[in-house]
PDB file of C-alpha atoms in Angstrom:
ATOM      1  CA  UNK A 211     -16.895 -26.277 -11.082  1.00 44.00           C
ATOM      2  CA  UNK A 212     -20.567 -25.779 -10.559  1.00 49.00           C
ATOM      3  CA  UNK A 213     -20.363 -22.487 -13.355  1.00 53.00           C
ATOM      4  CA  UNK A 214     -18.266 -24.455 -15.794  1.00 53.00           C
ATOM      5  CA  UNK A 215     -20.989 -27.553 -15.603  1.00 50.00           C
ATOM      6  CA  UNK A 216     -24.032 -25.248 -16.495  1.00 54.00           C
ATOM      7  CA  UNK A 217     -21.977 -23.229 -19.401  1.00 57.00           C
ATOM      8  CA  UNK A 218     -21.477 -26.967 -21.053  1.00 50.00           C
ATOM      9  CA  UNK A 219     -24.775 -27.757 -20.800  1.00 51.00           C
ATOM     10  CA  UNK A 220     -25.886 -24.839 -21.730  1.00 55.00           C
ATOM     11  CA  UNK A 221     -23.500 -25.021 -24.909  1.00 55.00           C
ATOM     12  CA  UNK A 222     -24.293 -28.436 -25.671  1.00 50.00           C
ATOM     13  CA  UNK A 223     -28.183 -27.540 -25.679  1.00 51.00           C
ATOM     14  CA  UNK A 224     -27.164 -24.951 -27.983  1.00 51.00           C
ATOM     15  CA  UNK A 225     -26.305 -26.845 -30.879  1.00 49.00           C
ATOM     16  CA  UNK A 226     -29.107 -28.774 -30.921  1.00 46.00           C
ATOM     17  CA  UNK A 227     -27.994 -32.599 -30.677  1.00 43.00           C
ATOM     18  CA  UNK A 228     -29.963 -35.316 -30.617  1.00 52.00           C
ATOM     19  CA  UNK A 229     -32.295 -35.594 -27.662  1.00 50.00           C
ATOM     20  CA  UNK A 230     -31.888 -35.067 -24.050  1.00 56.00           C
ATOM     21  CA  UNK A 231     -29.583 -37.647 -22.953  1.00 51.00           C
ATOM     22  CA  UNK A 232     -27.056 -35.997 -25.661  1.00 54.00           C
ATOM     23  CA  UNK A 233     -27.084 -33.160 -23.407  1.00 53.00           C
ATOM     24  CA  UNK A 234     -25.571 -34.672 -20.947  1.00 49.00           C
ATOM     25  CA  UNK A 235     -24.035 -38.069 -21.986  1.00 48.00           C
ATOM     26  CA  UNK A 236     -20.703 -36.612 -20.955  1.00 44.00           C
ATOM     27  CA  UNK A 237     -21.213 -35.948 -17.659  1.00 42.00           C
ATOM     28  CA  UNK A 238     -18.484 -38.039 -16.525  1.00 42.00           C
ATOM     29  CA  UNK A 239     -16.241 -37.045 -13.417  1.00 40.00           C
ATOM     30  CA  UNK A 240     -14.360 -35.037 -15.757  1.00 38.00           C
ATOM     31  CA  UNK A 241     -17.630 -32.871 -15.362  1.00 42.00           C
ATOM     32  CA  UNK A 242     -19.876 -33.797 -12.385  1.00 43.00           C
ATOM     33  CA  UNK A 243     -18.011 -35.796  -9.722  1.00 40.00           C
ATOM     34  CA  UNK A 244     -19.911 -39.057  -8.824  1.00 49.00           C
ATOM     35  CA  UNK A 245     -20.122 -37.971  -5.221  1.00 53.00           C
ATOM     36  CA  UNK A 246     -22.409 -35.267  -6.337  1.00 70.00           C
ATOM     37  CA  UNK A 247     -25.091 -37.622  -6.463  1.00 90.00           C
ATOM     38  CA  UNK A 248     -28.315 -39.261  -8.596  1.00 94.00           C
ATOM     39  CA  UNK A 249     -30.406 -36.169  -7.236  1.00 95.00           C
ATOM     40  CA  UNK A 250     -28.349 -33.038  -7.379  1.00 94.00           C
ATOM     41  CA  UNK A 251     -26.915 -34.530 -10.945  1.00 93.00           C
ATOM     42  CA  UNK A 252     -30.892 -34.217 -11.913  1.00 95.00           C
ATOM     43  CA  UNK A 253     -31.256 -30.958 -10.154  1.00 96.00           C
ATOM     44  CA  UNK A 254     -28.471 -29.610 -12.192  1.00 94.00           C
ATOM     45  CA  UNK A 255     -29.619 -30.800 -15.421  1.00 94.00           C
ATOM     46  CA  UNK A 256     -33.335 -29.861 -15.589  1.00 96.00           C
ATOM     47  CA  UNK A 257     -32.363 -26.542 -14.176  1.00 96.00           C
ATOM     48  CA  UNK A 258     -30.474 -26.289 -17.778  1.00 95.00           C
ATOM     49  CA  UNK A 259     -32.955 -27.426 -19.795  1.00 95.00           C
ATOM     50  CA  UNK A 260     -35.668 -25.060 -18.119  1.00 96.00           C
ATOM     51  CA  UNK A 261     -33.706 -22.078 -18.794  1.00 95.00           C
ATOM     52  CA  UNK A 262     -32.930 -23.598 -22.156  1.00 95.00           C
ATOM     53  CA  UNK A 263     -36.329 -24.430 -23.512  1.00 96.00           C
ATOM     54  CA  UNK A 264     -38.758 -22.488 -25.775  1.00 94.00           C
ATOM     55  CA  UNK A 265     -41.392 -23.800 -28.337  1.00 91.00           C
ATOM     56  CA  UNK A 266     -38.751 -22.326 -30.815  1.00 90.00           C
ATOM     57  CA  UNK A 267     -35.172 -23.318 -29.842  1.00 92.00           C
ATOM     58  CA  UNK A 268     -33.710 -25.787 -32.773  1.00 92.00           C
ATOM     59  CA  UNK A 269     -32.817 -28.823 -30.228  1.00 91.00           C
ATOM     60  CA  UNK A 270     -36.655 -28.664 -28.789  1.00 92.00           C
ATOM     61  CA  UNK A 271     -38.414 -28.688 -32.284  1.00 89.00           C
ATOM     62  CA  UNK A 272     -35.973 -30.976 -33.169  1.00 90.00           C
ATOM     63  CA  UNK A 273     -36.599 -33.174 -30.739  1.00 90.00           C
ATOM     64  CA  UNK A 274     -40.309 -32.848 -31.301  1.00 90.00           C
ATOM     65  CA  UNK A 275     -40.152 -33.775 -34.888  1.00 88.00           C
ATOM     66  CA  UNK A 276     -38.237 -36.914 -34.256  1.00 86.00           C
ATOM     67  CA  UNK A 277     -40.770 -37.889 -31.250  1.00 86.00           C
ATOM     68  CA  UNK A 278     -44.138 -36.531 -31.901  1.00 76.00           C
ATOM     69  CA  UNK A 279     -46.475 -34.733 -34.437  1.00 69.00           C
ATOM     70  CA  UNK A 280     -44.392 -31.806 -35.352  1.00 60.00           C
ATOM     71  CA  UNK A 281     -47.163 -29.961 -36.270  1.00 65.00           C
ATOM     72  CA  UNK A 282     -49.061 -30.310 -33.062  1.00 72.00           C
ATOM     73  CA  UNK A 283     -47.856 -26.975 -30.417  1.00 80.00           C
ATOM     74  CA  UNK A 284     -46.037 -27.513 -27.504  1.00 88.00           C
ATOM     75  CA  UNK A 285     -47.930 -26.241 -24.229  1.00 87.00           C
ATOM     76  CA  UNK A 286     -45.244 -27.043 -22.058  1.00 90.00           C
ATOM     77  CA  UNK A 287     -41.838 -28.240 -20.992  1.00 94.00           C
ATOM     78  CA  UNK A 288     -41.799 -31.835 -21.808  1.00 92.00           C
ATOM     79  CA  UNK A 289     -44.359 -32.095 -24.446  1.00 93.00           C
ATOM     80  CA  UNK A 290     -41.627 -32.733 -26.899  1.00 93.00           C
ATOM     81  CA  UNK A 291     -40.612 -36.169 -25.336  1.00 94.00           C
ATOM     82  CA  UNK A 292     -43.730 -38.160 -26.785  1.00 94.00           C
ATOM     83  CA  UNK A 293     -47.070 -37.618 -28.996  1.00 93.00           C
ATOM     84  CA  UNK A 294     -49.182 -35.950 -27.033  1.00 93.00           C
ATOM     85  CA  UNK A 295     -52.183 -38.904 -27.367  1.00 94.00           C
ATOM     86  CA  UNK A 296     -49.130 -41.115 -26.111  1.00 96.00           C
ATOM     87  CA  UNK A 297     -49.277 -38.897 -22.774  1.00 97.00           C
ATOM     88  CA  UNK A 298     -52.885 -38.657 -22.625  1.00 97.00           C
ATOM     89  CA  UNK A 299     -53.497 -42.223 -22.558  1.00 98.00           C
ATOM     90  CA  UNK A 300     -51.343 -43.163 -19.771  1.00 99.00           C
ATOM     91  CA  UNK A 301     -52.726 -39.796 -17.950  1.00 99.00           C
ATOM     92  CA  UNK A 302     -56.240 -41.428 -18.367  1.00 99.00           C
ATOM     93  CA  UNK A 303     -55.864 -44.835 -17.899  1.00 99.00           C
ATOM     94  CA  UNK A 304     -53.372 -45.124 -14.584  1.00 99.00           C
ATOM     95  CA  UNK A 305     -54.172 -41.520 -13.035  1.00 99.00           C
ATOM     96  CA  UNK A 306     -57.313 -40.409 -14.014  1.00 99.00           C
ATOM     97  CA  UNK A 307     -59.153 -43.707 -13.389  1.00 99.00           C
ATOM     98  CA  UNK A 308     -57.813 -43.788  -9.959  1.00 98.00           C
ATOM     99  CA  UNK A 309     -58.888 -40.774  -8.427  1.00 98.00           C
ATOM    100  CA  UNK A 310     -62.338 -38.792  -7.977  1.00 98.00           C
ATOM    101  CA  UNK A 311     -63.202 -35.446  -7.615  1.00 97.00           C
ATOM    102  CA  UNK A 312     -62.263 -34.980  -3.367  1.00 98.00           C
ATOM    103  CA  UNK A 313     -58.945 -36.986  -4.187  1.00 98.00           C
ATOM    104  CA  UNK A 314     -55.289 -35.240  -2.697  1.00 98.00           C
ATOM    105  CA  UNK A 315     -53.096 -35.754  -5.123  1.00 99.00           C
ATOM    106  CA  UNK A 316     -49.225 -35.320  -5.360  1.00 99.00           C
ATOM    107  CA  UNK A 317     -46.838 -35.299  -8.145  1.00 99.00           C
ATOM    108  CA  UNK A 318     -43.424 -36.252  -7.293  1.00 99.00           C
ATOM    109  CA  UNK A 319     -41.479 -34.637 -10.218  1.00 98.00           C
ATOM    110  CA  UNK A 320     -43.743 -32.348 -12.025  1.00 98.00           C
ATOM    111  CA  UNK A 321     -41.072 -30.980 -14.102  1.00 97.00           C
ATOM    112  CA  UNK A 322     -42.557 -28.149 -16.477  1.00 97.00           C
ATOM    113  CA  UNK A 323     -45.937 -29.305 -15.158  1.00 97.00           C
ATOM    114  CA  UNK A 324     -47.288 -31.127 -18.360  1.00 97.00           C
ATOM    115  CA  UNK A 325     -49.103 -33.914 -16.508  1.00 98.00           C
ATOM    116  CA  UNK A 326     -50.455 -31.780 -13.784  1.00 98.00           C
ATOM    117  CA  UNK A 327     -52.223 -29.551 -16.227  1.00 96.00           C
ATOM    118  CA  UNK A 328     -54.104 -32.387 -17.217  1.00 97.00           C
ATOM    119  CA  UNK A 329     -54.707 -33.603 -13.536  1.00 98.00           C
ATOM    120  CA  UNK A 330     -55.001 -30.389 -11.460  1.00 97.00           C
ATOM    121  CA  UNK A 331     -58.648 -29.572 -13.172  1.00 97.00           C
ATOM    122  CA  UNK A 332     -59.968 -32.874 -12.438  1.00 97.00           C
ATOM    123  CA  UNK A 333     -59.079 -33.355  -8.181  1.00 98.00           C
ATOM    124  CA  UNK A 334     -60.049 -31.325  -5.262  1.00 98.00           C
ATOM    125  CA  UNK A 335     -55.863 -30.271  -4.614  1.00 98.00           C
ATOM    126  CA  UNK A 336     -52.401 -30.921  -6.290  1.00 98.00           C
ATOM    127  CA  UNK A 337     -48.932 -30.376  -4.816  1.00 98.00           C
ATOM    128  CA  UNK A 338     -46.180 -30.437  -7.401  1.00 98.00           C
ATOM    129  CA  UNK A 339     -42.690 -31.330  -5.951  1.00 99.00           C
ATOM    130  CA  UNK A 340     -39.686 -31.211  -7.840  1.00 98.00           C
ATOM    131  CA  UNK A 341     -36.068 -31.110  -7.161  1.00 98.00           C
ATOM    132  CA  UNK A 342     -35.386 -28.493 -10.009  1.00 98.00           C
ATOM    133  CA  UNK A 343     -36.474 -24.647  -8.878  1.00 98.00           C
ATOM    134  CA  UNK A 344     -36.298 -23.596 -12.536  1.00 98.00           C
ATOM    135  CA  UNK A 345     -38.433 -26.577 -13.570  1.00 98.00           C
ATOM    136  CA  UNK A 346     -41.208 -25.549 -10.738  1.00 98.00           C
ATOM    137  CA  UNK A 347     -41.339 -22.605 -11.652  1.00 98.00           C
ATOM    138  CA  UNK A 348     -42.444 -23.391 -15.581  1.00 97.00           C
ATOM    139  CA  UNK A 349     -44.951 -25.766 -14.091  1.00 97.00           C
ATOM    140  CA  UNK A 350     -46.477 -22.860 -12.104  1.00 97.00           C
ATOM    141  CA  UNK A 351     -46.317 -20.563 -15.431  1.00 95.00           C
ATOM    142  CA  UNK A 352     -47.984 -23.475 -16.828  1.00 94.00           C
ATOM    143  CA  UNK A 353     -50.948 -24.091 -14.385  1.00 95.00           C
ATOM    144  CA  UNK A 354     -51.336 -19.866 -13.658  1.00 93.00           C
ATOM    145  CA  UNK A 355     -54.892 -19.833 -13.885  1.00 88.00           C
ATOM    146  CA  UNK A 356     -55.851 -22.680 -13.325  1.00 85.00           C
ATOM    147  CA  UNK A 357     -57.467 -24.742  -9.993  1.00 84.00           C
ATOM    148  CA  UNK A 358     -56.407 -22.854  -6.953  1.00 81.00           C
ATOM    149  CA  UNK A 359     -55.883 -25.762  -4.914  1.00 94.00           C
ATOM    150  CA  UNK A 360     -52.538 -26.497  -6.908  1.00 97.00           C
ATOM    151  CA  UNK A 361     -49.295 -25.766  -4.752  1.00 97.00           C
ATOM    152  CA  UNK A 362     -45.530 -25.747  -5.593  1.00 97.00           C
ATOM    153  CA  UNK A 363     -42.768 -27.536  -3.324  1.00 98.00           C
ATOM    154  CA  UNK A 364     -38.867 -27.493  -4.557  1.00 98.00           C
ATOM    155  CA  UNK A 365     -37.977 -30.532  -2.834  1.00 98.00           C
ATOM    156  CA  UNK A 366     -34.709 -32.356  -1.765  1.00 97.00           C
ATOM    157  CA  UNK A 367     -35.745 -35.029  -3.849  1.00 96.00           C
ATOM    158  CA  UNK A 368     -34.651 -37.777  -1.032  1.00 97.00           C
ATOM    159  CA  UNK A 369     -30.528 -37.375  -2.049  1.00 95.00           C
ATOM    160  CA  UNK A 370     -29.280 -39.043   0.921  1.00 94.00           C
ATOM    161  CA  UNK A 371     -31.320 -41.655   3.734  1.00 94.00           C
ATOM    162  CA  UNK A 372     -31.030 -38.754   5.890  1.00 94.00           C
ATOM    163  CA  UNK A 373     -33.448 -36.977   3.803  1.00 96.00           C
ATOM    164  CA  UNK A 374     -36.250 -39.591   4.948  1.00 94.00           C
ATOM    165  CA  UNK A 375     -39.166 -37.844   7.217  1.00 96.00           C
ATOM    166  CA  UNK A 376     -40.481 -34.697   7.240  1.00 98.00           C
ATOM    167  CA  UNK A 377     -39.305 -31.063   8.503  1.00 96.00           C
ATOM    168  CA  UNK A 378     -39.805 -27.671   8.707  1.00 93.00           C
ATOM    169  CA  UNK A 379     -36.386 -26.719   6.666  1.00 92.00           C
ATOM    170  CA  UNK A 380     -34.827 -25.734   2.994  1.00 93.00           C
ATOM    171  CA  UNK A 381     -36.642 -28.321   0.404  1.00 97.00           C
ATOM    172  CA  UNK A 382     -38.236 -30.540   3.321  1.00 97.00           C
ATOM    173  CA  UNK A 383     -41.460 -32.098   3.000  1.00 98.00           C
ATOM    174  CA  UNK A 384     -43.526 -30.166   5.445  1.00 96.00           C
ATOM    175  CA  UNK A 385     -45.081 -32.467   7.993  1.00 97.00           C
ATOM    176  CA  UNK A 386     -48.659 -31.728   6.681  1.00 97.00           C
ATOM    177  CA  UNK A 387     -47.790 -34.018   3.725  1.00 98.00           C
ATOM    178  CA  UNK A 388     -47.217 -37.359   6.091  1.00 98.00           C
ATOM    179  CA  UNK A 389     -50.081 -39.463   5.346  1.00 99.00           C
ATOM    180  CA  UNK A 390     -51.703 -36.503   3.326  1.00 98.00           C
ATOM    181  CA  UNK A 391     -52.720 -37.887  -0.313  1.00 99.00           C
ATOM    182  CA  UNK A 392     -54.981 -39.818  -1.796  1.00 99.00           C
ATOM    183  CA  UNK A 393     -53.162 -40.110  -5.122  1.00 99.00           C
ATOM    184  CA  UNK A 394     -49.608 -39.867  -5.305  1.00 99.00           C
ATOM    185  CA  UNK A 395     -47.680 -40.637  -9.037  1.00 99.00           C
ATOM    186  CA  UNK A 396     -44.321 -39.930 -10.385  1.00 99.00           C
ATOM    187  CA  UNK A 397     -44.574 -40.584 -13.823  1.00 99.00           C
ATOM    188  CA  UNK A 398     -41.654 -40.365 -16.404  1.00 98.00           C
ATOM    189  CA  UNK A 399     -39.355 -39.765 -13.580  1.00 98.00           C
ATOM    190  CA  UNK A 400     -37.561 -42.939 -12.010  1.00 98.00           C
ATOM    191  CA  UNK A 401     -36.367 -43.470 -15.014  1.00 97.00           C
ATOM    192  CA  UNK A 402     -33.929 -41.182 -14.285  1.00 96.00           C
ATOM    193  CA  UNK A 403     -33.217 -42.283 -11.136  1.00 97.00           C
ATOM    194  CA  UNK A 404     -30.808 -45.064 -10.139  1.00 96.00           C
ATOM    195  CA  UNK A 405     -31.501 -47.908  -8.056  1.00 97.00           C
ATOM    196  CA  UNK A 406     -30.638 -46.169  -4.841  1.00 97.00           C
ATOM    197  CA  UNK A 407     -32.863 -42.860  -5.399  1.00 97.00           C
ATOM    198  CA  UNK A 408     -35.499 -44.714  -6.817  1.00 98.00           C
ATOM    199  CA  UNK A 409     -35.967 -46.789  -3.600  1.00 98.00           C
ATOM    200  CA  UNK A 410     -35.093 -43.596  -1.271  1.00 98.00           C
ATOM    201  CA  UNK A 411     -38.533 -42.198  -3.982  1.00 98.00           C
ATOM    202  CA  UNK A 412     -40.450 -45.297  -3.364  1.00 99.00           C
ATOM    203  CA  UNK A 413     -40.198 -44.855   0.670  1.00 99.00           C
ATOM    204  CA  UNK A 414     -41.487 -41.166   0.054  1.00 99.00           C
ATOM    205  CA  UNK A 415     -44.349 -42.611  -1.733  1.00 99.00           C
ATOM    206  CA  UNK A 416     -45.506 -44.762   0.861  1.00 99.00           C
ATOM    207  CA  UNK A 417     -44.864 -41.923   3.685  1.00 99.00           C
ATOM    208  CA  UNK A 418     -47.107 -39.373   1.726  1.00 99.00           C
ATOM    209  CA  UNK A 419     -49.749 -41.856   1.174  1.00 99.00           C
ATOM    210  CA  UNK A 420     -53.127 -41.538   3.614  1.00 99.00           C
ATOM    211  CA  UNK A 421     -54.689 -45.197   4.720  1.00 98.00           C
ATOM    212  CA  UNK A 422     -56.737 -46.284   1.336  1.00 98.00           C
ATOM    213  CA  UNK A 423     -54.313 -44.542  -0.893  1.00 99.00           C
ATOM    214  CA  UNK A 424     -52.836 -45.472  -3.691  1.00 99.00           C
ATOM    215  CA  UNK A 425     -49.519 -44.292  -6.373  1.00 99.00           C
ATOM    216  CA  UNK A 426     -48.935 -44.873  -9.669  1.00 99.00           C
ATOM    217  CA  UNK A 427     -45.163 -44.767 -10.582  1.00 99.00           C
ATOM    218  CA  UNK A 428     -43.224 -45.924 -14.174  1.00 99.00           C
ATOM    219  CA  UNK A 429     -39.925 -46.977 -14.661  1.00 99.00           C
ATOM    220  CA  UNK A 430     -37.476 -47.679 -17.911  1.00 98.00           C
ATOM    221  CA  UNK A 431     -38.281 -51.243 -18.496  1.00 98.00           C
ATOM    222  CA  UNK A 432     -35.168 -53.439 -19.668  1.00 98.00           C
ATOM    223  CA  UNK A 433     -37.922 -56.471 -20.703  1.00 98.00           C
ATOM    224  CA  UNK A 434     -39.989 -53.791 -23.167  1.00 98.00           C
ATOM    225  CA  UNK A 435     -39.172 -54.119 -26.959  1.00 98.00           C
ATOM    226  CA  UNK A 436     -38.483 -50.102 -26.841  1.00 98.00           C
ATOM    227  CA  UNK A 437     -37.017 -50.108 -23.517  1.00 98.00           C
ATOM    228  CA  UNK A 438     -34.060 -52.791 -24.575  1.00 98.00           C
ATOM    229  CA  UNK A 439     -33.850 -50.813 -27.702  1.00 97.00           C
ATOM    230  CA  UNK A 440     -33.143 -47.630 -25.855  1.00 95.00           C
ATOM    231  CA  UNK A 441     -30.306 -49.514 -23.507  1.00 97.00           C
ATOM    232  CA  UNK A 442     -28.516 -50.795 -26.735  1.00 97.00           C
ATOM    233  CA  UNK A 443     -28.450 -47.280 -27.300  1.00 94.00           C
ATOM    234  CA  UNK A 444     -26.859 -46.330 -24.440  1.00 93.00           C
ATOM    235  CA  UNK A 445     -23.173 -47.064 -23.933  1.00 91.00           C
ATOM    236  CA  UNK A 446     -23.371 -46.039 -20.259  1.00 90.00           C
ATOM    237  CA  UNK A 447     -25.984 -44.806 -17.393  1.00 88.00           C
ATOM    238  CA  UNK A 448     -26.257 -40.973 -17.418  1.00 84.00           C
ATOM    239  CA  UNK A 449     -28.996 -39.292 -15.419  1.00 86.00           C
ATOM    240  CA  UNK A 450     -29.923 -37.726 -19.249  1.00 84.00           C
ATOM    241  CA  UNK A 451     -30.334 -40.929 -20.222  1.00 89.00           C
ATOM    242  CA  UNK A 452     -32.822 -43.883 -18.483  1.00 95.00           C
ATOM    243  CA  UNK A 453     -31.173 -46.061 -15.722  1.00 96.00           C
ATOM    244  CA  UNK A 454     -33.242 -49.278 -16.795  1.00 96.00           C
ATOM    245  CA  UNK A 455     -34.386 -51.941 -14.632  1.00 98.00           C
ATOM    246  CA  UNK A 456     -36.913 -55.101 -14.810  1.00 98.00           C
ATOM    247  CA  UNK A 457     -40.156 -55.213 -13.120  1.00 98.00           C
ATOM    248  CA  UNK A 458     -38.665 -57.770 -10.946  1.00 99.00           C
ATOM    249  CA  UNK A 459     -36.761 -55.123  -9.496  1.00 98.00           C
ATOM    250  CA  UNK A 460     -39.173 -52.701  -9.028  1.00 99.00           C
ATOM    251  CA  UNK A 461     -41.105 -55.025  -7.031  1.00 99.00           C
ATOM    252  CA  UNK A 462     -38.488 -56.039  -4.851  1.00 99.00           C
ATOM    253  CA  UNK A 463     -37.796 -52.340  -3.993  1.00 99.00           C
ATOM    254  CA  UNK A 464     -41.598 -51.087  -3.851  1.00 99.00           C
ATOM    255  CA  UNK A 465     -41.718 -54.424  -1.018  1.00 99.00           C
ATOM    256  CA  UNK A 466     -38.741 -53.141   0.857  1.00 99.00           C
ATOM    257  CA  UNK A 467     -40.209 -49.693   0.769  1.00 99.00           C
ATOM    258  CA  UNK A 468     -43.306 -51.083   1.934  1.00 99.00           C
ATOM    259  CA  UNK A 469     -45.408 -51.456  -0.867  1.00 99.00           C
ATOM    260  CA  UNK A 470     -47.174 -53.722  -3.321  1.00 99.00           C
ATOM    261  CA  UNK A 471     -48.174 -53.471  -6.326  1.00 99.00           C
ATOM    262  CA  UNK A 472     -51.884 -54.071  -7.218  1.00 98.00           C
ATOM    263  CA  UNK A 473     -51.864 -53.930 -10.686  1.00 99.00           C
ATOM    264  CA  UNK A 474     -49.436 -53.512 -13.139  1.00 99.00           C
ATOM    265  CA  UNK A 475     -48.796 -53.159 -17.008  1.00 98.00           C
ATOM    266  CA  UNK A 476     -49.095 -56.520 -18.292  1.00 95.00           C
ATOM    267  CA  UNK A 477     -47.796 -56.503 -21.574  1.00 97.00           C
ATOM    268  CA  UNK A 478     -46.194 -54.071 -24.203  1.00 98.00           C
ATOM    269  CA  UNK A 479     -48.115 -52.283 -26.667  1.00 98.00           C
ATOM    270  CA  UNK A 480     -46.379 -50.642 -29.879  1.00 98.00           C
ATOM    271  CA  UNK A 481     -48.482 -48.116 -30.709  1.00 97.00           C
ATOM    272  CA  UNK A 482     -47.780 -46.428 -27.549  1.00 97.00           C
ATOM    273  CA  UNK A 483     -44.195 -44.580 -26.107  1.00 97.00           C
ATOM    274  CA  UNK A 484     -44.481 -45.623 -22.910  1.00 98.00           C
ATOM    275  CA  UNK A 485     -46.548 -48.959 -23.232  1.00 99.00           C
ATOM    276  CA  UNK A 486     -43.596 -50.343 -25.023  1.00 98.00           C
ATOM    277  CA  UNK A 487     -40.567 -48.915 -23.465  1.00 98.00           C
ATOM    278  CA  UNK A 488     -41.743 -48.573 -19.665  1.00 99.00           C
ATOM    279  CA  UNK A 489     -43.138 -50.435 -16.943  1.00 99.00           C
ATOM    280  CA  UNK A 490     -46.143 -48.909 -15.681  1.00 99.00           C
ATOM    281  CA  UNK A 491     -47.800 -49.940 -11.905  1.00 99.00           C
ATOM    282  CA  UNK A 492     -50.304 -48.921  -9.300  1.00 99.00           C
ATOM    283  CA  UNK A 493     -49.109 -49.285  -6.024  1.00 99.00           C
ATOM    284  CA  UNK A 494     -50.814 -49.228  -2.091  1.00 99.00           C
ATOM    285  CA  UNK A 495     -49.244 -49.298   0.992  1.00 99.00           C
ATOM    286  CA  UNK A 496     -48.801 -52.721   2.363  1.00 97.00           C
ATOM    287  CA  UNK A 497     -50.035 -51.909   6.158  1.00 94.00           C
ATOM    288  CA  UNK A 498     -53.378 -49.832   4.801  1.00 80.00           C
TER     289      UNK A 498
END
């Protein structure tokens, strides 16, 4: 089943239709069984699209041209999903501005490693986790060269509540990560999560954050003018499309994670992708 699932995906990416969540809107049981889970569903699918992507391939510059500045070059997986000034100025203004120079910083989904080019340079170390293997590995293509404090960790991504803690084993967080970051963020990621894995994420947060640290962390935003647009569109949840919530929600689970949320985005903004479609918030542990 598992070789029948990637040659769809791969055909589907093939021809090119519309956006990401096309690639996939049709993974019903008829294709992935529900009990495969949020995470391995995710797994499967950006493992596709990292094989699948090139500057070149119809569906990418496709998709570039309907989201961004076709004219501007892509550096990296990802790059196609927004203007790249869109990117930048969430980068700057919820990252950037909350770390220094010494900070330990993790990414929790650093896909093809588009946002940690632009952070790596600018902290003293950078682990990228991701649940994808193909994914990681364009992300370390990406940063070659670059600061040598920047590690790579294929992750279980927190499927199950067994997952919780650290270990020495297969896609574990290694122990040395408890407590070990300054800066965590996960940005453009729980919106493919559902409610379940994105609380399961949250709890990682607040295990990999040291006392004074803080996360930033975005979700689909149901309230947003672009982000209730984008559900209309939708006829169902699919992990290649968002799985939206409200910022009341996200509260309630960064609490119960143990969690709160010191400032948040406060109002949508149109001339921005994610300041009108997402909710956007800086979080700190609640016992630090």
């Amino acid at each position: 089943m598992q070789a029948e699932q990637e040659q769809y995906l791969r055909k589907v990416a093939g021809k090119g239709q519309e956006m990401v969540q096309q690639m996939v809107q049709s993974l019903s049981s008829a294709l992935i069984y529900p009990e495969a889970g949020n995470v391995a569903t995710n797994e499967k699918l950006w493992d596709v699209y990292a094989s699948e992507w090139g500057k070149e391939a119809p569906w990418v510059v496709e998709m570039a041209a309907t989201n961004r500045d076709g004219a501007v070059a892509l550096d990296a997986v990802g790059d196609e999903w927004a203007p790249r000034a869109h990117t930048e100025r969430v980068v700057d203004e919820w990252i950037l501005s909350e770390v220094t120079p010494e900070a330990r910083c993790c990414e929790i989904g650093s896909g093809g490693g588009r946002i940690a080019a632009l952070v790596a340079p600018r902290v003293a170390s950078l682990a990228c986790c991701d649940v994808s293997a193909k994914m990681l590995a364009r992300a370390e293509a990406a940063l070659a060269g670059g600061p040598a404090a920047t590690s790579f960790h294929l992750v279980h991504g927190d499927a199950a509540p067994s997952d919780a803690g650290f270990g020495a084993g297969p896609r574990a967080y290694p122990p040395t990560m408890a407590r070990g970051f300054d800066f965590v963020y996960c940005f453009d990621v729980m919106v493919h999560l559902d409610a379940h894995a994105m609380y399961r994420c949250l709890r990682r947060v607040e295990s990999l954050l040291a006392d004074g640290g803080r996360a930033f962390v975005s979700t689909a935003n149901l309230k947003a003018p672009d982000g209730f647009a984008r559900f209309e569109k939708q006829s169902k949840y699919s992990v290649g499309g968002f799985f939206f919530v409200t910022p009341e929600t996200v509260r309630v689970l960064a609490d119960k994670a143990g969690l709160a949320v010191v400032r948040e985005l406060d109002a949508p903004d149109a001339s921005n992708t994610y300041y009108n479609r997402d909710y956007l918030a800086i979080l700190a542990r609640k016992d630090a």
